[in-house]
Short mmCIF file of C-alpha atoms (C1' of nucleotides) in Angstrom, two decimals:
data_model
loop_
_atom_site.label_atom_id
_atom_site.label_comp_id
_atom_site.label_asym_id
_atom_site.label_seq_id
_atom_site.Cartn_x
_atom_site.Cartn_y
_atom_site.Cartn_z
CA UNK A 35 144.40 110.83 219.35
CA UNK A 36 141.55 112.93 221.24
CA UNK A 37 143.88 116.02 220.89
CA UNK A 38 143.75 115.73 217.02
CA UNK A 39 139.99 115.09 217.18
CA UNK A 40 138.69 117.65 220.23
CA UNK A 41 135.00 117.46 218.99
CA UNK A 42 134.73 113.77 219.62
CA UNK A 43 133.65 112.65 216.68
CA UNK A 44 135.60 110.91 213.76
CA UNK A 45 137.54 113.52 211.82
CA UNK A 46 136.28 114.28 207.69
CA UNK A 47 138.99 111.39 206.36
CA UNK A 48 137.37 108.22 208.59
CA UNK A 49 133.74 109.65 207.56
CA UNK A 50 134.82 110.17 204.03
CA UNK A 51 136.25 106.23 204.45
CA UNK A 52 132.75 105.00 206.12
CA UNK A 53 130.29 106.38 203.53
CA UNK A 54 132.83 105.02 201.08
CA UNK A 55 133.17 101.37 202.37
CA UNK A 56 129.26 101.32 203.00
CA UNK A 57 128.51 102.57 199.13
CA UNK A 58 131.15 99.80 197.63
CA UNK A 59 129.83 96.78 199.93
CA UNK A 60 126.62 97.46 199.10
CA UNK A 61 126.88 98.53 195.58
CA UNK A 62 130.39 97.78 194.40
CA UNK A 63 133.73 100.06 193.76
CA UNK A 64 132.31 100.65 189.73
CA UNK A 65 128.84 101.72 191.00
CA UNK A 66 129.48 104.65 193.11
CA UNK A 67 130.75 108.13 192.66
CA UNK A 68 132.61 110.70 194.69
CA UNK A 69 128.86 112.80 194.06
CA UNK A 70 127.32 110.14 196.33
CA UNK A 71 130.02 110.68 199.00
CA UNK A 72 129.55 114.54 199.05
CA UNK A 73 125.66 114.54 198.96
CA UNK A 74 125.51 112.17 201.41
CA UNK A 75 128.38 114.28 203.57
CA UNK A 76 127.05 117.24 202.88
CA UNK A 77 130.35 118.51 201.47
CA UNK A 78 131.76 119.25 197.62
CA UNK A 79 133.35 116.69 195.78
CA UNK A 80 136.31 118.79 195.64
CA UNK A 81 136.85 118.75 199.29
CA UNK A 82 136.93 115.08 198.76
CA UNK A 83 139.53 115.13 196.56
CA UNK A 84 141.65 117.17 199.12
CA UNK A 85 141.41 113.80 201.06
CA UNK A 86 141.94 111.05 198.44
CA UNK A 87 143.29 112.90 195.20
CA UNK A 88 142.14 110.02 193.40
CA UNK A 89 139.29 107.07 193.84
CA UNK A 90 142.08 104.54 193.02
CA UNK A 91 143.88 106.03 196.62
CA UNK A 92 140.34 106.01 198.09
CA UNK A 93 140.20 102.41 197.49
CA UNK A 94 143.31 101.90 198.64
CA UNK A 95 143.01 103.26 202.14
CA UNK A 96 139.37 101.48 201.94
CA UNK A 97 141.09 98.00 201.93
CA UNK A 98 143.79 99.14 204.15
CA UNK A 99 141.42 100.09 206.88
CA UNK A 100 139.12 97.09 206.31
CA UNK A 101 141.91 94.52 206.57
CA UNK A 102 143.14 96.36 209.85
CA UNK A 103 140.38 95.95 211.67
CA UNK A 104 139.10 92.52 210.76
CA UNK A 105 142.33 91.62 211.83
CA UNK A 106 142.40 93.12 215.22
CA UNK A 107 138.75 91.11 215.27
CA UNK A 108 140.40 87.92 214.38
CA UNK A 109 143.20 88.77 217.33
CA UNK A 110 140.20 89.56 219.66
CA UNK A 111 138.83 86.29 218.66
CA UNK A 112 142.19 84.79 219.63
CA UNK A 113 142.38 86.56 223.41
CA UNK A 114 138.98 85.56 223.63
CA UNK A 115 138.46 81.68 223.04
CA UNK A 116 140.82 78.91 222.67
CA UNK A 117 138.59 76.14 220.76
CA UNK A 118 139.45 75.55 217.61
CA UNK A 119 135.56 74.87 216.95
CA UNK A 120 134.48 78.52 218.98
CA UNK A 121 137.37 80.29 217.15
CA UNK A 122 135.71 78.84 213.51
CA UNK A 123 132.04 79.81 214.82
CA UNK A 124 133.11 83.28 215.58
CA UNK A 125 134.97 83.75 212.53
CA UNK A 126 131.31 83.32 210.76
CA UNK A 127 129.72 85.18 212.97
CA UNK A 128 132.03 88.43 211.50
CA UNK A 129 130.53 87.34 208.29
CA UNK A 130 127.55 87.19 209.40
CA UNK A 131 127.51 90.46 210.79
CA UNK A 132 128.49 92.15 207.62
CA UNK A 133 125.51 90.51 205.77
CA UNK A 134 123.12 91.54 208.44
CA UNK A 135 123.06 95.03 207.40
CA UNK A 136 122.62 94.63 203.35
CA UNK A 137 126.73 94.47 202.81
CA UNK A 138 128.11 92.04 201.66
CA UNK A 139 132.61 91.36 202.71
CA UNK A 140 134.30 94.36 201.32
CA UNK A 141 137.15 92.13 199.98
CA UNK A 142 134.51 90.14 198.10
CA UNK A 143 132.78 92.49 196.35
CA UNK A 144 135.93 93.96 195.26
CA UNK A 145 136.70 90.17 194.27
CA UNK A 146 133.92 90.26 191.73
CA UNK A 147 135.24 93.74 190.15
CA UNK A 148 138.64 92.82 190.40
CA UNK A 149 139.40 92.10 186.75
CA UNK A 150 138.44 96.64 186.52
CA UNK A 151 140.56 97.49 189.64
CA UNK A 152 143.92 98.79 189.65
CA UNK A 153 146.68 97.17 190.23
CA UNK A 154 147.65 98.48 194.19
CA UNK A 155 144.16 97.33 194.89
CA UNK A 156 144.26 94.21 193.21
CA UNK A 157 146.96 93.09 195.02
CA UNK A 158 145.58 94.21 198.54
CA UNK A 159 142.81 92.19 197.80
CA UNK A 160 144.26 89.13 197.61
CA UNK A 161 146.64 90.15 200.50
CA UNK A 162 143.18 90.04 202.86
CA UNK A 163 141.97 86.99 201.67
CA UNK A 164 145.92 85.37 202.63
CA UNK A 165 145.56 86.79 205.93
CA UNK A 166 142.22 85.37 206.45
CA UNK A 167 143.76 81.90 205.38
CA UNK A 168 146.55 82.19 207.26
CA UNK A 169 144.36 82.75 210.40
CA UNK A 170 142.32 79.83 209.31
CA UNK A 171 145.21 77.57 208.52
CA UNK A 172 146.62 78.03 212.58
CA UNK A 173 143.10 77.63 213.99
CA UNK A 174 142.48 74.00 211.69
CA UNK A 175 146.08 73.14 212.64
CA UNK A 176 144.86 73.15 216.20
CA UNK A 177 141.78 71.83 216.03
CA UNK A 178 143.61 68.82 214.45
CA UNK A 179 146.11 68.33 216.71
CA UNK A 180 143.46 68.37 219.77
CA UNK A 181 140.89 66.23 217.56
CA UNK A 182 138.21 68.38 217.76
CA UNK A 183 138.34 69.37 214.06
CA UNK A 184 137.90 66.76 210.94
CA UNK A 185 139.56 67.83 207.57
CA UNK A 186 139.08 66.03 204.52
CA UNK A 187 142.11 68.12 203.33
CA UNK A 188 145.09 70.23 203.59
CA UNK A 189 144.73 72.96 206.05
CA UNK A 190 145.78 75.29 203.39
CA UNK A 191 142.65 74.35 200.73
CA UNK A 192 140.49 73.64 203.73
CA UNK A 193 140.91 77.15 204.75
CA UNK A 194 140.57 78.49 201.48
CA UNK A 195 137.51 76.31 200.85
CA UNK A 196 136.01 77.98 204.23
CA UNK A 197 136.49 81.44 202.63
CA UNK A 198 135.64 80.84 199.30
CA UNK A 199 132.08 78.80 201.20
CA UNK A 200 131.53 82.32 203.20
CA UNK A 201 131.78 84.66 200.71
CA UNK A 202 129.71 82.77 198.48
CA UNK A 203 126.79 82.33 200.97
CA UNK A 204 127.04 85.82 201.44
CA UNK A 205 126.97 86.77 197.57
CA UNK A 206 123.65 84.64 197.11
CA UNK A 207 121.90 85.41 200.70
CA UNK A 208 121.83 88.97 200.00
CA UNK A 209 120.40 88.39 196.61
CA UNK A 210 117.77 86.64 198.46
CA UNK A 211 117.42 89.22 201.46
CA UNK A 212 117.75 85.94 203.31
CA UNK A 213 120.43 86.25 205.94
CA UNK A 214 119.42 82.55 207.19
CA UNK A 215 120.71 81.51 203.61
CA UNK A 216 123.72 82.78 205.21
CA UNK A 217 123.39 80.69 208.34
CA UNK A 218 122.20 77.64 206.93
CA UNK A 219 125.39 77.18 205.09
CA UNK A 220 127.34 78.76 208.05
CA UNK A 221 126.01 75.62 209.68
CA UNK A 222 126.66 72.99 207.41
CA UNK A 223 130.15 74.42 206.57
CA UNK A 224 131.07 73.76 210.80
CA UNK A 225 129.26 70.36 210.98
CA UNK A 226 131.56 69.26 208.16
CA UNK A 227 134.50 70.19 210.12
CA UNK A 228 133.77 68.80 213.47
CA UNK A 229 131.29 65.27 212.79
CA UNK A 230 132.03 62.70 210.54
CA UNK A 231 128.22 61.43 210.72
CA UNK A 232 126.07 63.05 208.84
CA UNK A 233 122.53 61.35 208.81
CA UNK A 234 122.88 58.01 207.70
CA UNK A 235 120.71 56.35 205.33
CA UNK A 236 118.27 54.08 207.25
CA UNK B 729 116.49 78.02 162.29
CA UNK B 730 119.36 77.79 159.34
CA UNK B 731 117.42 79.80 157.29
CA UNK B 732 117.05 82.31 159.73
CA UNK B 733 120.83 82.35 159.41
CA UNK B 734 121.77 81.61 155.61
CA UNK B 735 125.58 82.20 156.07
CA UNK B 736 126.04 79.62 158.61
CA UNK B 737 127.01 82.51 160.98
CA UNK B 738 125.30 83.73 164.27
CA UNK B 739 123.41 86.84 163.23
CA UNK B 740 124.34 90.14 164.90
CA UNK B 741 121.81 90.08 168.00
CA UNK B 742 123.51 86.63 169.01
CA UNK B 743 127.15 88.04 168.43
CA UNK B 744 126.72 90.66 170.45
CA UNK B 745 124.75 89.08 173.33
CA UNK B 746 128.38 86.80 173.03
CA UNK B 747 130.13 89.88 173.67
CA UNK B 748 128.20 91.82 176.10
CA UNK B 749 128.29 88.06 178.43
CA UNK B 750 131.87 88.26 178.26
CA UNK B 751 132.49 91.51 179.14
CA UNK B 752 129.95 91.29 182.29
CA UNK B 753 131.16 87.91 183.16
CA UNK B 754 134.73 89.65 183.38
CA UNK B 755 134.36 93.06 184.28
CA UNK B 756 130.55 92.87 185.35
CA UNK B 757 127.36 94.97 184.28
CA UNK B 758 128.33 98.28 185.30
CA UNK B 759 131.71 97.98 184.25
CA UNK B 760 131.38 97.77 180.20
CA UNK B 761 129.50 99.80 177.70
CA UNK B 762 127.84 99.82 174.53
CA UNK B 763 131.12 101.31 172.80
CA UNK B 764 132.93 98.03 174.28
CA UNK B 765 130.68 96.05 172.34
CA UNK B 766 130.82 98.26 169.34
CA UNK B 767 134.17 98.21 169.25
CA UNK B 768 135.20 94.63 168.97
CA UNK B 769 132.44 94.12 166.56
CA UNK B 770 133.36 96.97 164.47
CA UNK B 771 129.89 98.41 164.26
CA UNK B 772 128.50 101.42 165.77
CA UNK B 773 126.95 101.75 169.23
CA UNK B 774 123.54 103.22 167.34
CA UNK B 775 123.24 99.63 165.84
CA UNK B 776 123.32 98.25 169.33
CA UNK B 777 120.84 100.16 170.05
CA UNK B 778 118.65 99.04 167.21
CA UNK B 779 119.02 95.40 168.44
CA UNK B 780 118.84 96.26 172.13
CA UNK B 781 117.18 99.60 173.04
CA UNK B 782 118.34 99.84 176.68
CA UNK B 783 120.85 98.17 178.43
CA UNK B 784 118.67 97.25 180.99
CA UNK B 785 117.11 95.33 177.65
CA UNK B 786 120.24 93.91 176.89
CA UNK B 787 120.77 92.72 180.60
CA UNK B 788 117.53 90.83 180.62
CA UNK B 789 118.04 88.64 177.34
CA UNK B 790 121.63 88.30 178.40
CA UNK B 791 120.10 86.39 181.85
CA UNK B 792 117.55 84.76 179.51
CA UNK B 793 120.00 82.84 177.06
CA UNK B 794 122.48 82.11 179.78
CA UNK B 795 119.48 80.59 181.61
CA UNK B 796 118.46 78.60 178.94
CA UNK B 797 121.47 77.55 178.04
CA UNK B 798 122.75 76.19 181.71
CA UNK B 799 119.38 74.65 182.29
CA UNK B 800 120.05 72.78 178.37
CA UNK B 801 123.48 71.56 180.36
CA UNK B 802 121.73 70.27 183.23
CA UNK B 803 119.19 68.38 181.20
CA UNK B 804 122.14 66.56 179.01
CA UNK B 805 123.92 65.67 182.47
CA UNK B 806 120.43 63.63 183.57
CA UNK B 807 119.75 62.29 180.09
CA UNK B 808 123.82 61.05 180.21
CA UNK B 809 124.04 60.13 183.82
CA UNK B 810 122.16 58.19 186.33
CA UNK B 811 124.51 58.42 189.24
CA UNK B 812 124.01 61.38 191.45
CA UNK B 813 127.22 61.61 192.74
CA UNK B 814 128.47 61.92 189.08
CA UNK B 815 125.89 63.99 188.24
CA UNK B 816 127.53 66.63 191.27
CA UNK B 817 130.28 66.29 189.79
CA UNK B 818 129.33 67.32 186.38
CA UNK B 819 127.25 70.17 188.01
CA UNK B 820 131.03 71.49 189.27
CA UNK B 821 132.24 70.89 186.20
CA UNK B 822 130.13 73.48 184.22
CA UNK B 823 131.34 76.02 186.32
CA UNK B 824 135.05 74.77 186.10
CA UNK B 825 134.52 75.47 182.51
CA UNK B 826 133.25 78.97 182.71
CA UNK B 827 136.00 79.50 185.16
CA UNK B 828 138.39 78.15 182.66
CA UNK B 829 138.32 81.16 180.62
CA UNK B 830 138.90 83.63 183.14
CA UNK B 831 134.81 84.74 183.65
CA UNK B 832 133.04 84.48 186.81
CA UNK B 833 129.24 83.13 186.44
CA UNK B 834 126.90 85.50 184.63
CA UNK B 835 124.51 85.33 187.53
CA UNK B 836 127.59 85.00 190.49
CA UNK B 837 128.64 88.89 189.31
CA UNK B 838 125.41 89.91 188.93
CA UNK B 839 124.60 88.74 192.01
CA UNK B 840 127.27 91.02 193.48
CA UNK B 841 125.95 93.95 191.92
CA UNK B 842 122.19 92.93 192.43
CA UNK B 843 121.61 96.51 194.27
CA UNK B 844 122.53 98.23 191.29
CA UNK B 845 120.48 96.43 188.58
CA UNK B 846 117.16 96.99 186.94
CA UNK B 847 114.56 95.26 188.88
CA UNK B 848 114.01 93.05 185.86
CA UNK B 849 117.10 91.92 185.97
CA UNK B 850 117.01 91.48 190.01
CA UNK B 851 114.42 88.46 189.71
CA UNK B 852 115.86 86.64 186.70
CA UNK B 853 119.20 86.41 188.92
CA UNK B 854 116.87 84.75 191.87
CA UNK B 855 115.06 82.80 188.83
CA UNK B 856 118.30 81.49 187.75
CA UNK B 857 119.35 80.43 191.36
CA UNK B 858 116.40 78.64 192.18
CA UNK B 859 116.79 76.88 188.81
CA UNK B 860 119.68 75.51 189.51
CA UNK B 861 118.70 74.61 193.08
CA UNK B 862 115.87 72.70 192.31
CA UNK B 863 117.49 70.66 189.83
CA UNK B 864 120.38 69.45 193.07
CA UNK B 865 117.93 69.12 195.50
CA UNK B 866 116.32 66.39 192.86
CA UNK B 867 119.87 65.28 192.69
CA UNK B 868 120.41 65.22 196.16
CA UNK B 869 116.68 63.56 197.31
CA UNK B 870 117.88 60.96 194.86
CA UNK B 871 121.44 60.37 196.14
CA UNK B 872 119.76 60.19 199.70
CA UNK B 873 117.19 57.57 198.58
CA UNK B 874 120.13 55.18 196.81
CA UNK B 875 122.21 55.87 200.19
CA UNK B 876 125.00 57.02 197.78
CA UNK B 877 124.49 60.94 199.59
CA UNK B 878 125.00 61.55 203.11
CA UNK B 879 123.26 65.09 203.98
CA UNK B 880 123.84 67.07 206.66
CA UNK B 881 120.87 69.46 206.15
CA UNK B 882 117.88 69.54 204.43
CA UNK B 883 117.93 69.12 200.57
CA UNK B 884 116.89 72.64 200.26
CA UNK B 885 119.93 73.87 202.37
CA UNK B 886 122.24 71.22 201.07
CA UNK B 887 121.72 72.68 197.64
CA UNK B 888 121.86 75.90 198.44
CA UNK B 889 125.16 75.84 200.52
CA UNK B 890 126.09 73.90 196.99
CA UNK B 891 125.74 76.63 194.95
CA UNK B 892 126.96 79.32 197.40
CA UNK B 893 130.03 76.96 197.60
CA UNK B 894 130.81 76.68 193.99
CA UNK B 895 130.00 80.69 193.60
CA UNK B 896 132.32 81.66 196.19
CA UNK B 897 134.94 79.20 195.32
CA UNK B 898 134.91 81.03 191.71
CA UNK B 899 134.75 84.16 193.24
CA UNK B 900 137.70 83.88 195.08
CA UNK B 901 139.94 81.51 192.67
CA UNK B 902 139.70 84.50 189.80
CA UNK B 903 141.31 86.48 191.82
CA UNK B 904 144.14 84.82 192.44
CA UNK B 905 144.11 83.53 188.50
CA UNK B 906 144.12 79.62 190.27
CA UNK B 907 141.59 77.42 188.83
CA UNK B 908 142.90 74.63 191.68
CA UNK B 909 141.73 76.65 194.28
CA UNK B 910 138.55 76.02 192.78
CA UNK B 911 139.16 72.60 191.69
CA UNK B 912 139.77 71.85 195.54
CA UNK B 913 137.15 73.62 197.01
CA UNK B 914 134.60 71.18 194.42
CA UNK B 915 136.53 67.88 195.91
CA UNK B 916 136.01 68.59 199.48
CA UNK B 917 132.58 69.49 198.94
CA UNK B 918 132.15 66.02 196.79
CA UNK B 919 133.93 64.21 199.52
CA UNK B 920 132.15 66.30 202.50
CA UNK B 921 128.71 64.74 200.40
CA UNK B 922 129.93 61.48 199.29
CA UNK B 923 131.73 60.20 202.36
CA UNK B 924 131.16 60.18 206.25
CA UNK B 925 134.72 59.59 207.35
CA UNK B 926 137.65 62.17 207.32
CA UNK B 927 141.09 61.88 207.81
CA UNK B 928 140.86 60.63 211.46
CA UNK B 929 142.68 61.60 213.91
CA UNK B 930 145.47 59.63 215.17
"C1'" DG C 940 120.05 97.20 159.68
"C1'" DT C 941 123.56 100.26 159.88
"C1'" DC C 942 125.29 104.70 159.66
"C1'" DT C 943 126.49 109.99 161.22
"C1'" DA C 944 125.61 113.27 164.40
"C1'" DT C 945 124.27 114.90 168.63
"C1'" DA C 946 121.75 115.41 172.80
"C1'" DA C 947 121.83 115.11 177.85
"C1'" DC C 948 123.95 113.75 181.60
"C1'" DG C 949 127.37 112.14 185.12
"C1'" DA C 950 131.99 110.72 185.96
"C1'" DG C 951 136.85 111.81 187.92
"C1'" DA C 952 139.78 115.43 188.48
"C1'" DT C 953 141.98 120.35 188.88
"C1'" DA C 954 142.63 125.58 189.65
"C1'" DG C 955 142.36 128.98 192.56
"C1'" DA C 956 139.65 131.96 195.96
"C1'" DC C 957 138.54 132.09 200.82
"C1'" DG D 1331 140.15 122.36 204.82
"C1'" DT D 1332 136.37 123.67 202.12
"C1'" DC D 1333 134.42 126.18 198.60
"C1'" DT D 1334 132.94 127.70 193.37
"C1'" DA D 1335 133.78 126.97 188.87
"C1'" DT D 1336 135.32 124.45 185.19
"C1'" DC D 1337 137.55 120.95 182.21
"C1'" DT D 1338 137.57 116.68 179.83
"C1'" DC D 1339 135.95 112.54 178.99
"C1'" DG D 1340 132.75 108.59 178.71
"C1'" DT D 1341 128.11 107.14 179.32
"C1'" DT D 1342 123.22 105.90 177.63
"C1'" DA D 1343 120.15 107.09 174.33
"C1'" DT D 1344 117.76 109.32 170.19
"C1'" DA D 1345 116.90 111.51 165.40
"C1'" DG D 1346 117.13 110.97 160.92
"C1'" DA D 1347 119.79 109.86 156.49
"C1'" DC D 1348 121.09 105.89 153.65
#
DNA sequence: GTCTATAACGAGATAGAC
DNA sequence: GTCTATCTCGTTATAGAC
């Protein structure tokens, strides 16, 4: 690996990928251009297509990468804690560290285009959000069989409730340039899952 | 009003703000043109043009009439209903219906695009969202008083983790062409409002 | 109000030199 | 691996006839 990149820094393909993911999470995969890439690179828009021939390749290897390393997050999650309730708080805090600089989950952003994407990236789409749920679905299992963790339903639409509540609060905090939008619901969403008494009425 | 529109029909400004809300609710705002439009009305993108002289134009009356129109739905759900807990549910169920037909909610894609769009356009989204916020948190401050709602937050955050909820749940459930998934998403969040005791643990 | 025609620009993509 | 140059197409928008 440092033989192939002597200099130290992060070879043209993984900047061409970062200035990429950056543009779509922050402005979508319809609202960017390879010209945006090169400017900001300081290269030709040719020499990007020497990379990724096409943007529907770009994308590809955008949701590729993505998924890789939020799951070697979720894994370091796994090494790091064992409560179901800390594994479920740090799995929002990766959320909430996308938000906190202007992006919103690369996966959900390409959620809301994803009637315009093509079909390899439609389907890798919906391949991160199943590994997310999957992750989710061992970490309620858990939390259920210790008793730490409530769930009004199926681990399966629990977890996909959990996602869908995430990327929602995400879509609407960064409307609002509010990341405590974010954290508020972040909150609430946990509380559900681990008391069973809200405040009562008096 | 009908003799604003002799034939009975909608007149052309209304059909195409029909069409242009369909396309962005489907394939978003940057994602569809004026010769979209023209084309499944058989006209010519020049007479778009006539009726709405930018799309930036366009955009805003899009926001305006969808606005009205959802805050017209909320007002029939108070003058039908008394009960707040039915009156959540009918809230989930206007967005089950949008979601019926395949669209995501005007303002939910726009809100994933918000960096991209006219400032205009920027505030009517917020506009929109606080719209429907303040109309659950008078929900919810009602359901507290009656003891029917059991909060676990503020009304303020309640009803916005509502609507990030319901977004993200229709966010996500498009993609995988699953109306349950958003179906089950609204029921736990009913039940996670309506009811302080989960499936307990044995 | 709708049309034809066109301007002015940016998009994704390719050929071929270096 | 990066460049210059170019192609082709689609985009928003306008001018002016009917």
């Amino acid at each position: 690996m440092a033989l192939e990149q002597p200099e130290g820094g992060v070879g043209t393909s993984a900047r061409i990928l970062d200035t990429a993911e950056r543009l779509v999470q922050v402005r979508g995969f319809n609202a960017f251009s390879y010209a945006d890439i090169a400017q900001e690179l300081g290269v030709t828009k040719a020499s990007l297509h020497y990379h990724y021939p096409s943007k529907a390749v770009l994308g590809q290897e955008l949701i590729g990468r993505y998924a890789a390393r939020f799951g070697a997050a979720l894994a370091e999650v796994d090494a790091r804690l064992s409560d179901p309730r800390a594994k479920l708080d740090a799995f929002t805090g990766l959320y909430a560290d996308v938000l906190r600089d202007q992006r919103m989950c690369l996966c959900g952003m390409l959620a809301a285009e994803y009637q315009t994407l093509p079909k390899t990236m439609q389907t890798a789409v919906v391949c991160f959000f199943n590994h997310c749920e999957t992750w989710l679905q061992g970490v309620l299992r858990e939390g259920q069989e210790r008793g730490t963790l409530l769930l009004r339903a199926s681990t399966a639409d629990t977890a996909q409730m959990i996602v869908g509540t995430l990327e929602g609060a995400m879509l609407i905090a960064r409307s609002y340039g509010d990341i405590n939008r974010f954290q508020a619901a972040a909150t609430q969403l946990l509380t559900s899952l681990t008391s069973d008494a809200p405040t009562p009425a008096p």
